[in-house]
Coordinates of C-alpha atoms in Angstrom, one line a residue:
M1 CA 145.3 66.0 73.3
E2 CA 144.3 67.9 76.3
K3 CA 145.7 70.9 78.1
T4 CA 144.3 72.9 80.9
N5 CA 145.2 76.5 81.9
N6 CA 143.9 77.4 85.3
N7 CA 145.7 80.7 85.7
L8 CA 143.0 82.8 84.0
G9 CA 141.1 84.1 87.0
N10 CA 137.4 83.2 86.7
D11 CA 137.8 82.1 83.1
T12 CA 139.6 78.8 82.5
H13 CA 140.3 76.9 79.3
R14 CA 140.8 73.3 78.3
V15 CA 141.9 72.2 74.9
I16 CA 140.7 68.9 73.4
T17 CA 141.3 67.8 69.9
R18 CA 138.2 66.2 68.3
S19 CA 137.3 65.4 64.7
Y20 CA 134.3 67.1 63.1
S21 CA 133.3 68.2 59.7
K22 CA 133.7 71.8 58.7
K23 CA 131.7 71.4 55.6
L24 CA 128.3 70.3 56.9
H25 CA 126.2 71.9 54.3
E26 CA 128.2 71.0 51.2
R27 CA 128.1 67.8 49.1
K28 CA 127.7 64.5 50.9
E29 CA 131.3 63.3 50.1
D30 CA 132.6 66.5 51.7
V31 CA 130.8 65.8 55.0
K32 CA 132.8 62.5 55.3
S33 CA 136.1 64.3 55.3
K34 CA 137.2 65.1 58.8
S35 CA 139.8 67.4 60.2
E36 CA 141.4 67.5 63.6
T37 CA 140.2 70.7 65.1
P38 CA 141.1 71.8 68.6
L39 CA 138.1 72.5 70.7
I40 CA 138.9 75.1 73.3
I41 CA 136.5 74.6 76.2
G42 CA 136.2 77.7 78.4
H43 CA 134.6 78.0 81.8
D44 CA 133.3 81.4 82.8
K45 CA 132.5 81.2 86.5
D46 CA 131.0 84.6 86.6
D47 CA 128.4 83.8 83.9
K48 CA 128.2 80.2 85.1
E49 CA 128.7 78.6 81.7
F50 CA 131.1 76.2 80.0
Y51 CA 131.5 77.2 76.3
I52 CA 133.3 76.3 73.1
K53 CA 133.8 79.1 70.5
M54 CA 133.0 77.6 67.2
N55 CA 135.0 78.4 64.1
T56 CA 132.8 78.8 61.0
D57 CA 135.2 80.3 58.5
E58 CA 138.9 80.2 57.6
Q59 CA 139.7 83.4 59.5
N60 CA 138.0 82.2 62.7
K61 CA 135.9 85.3 62.8
S62 CA 132.8 83.7 64.2
N63 CA 131.1 84.6 67.4
K64 CA 129.0 81.4 67.6
K65 CA 129.5 79.2 70.6
A66 CA 128.3 76.1 72.1
I67 CA 127.3 76.4 75.8
L68 CA 126.3 74.5 78.9
T69 CA 124.8 76.8 81.6
Y70 CA 124.3 76.1 85.3
E71 CA 123.3 77.8 88.6
W72 CA 124.6 77.2 92.1
E73 CA 121.4 76.4 94.1
R74 CA 123.4 76.4 97.3
P75 CA 127.0 75.7 98.2
K76 CA 128.2 72.4 96.6
F77 CA 124.9 71.9 94.8
A78 CA 124.6 73.0 91.1
D79 CA 121.7 72.8 88.7
L80 CA 123.0 72.1 85.2
Q81 CA 120.2 73.8 83.2
H82 CA 120.8 73.9 79.5
T83 CA 123.1 72.9 76.6
F84 CA 123.1 74.5 73.2
V85 CA 125.2 73.8 70.1
P86 CA 124.8 75.9 66.9
E87 CA 122.9 73.9 64.3
E88 CA 125.8 73.4 61.8
F89 CA 127.9 71.8 64.6
R90 CA 125.3 69.4 66.0
G91 CA 125.9 65.6 65.8
H92 CA 129.7 65.8 66.1
G93 CA 130.2 65.3 69.8
V94 CA 130.4 69.0 70.9
A95 CA 127.7 68.7 73.5
K96 CA 129.4 65.5 74.8
V97 CA 132.7 67.4 75.3
L98 CA 130.8 70.1 77.2
A99 CA 129.0 67.5 79.4
E100 CA 132.2 65.6 80.2
T101 CA 134.0 68.8 81.1
A102 CA 131.2 70.1 83.3
F103 CA 130.7 66.8 85.1
D104 CA 134.5 66.5 85.7
Y105 CA 134.6 70.0 87.1
F106 CA 131.7 69.5 89.5
V107 CA 133.0 66.1 90.7
S108 CA 136.4 67.7 91.3
E109 CA 134.7 70.4 93.4
G110 CA 132.8 67.8 95.4
A111 CA 129.5 69.2 94.2
T112 CA 126.2 67.5 93.7
M113 CA 124.6 68.1 90.3
R114 CA 120.9 68.3 89.4
L115 CA 120.5 67.7 85.7
S116 CA 117.6 69.9 84.5
C117 CA 118.8 69.6 80.9
S118 CA 117.3 66.6 79.1
Y119 CA 120.5 66.2 77.0
L120 CA 122.6 65.9 80.2
Q121 CA 120.2 63.4 81.7
K122 CA 120.4 61.2 78.6
Y123 CA 124.2 61.6 78.4
A124 CA 124.6 60.6 82.1
L125 CA 122.3 57.5 81.7
D126 CA 123.9 56.4 78.4
N127 CA 127.5 56.7 79.8
E128 CA 127.0 55.8 83.5
N129 CA 130.4 57.0 84.6
P130 CA 130.6 55.9 88.2
R131 CA 132.5 59.0 89.2
H132 CA 129.9 61.2 87.7
M133 CA 126.8 59.2 88.7
S134 CA 127.7 59.4 92.4
N135 CA 127.5 63.2 92.2
I136 CA 124.1 63.4 90.4
S137 CA 120.9 64.0 92.3
W138 CA 117.9 62.5 90.5
D139 CA 115.3 64.1 92.8

């Protein structure tokens, strides 16, 4: 499931439903149980980051978030610098969702991307999406 709301000024949101375990530090059999949890991907153009606010409790009162940061080096040329996912959410595709969202955004903007982040370099090479690859500068 995916929805995009582009009417939020400099902060846009995209909703994607992905499965991940909410009980990562409990018994092994609990880790296997998955729940469909909507990941709401935000894009803060002022802070130059894509983010996902991570829910760590039943009341959703967490301020943890996964992020992908970038800088505009010049018009139509962005340096994607860093990804971070809170430890308890690693290994469940959260960084992948951030990477896909950021790559799609920069391609839609007609921008070239430099991948300073080692995770993003590996993601691009492992997936080799032609749409994304044509907008990546490997210099």
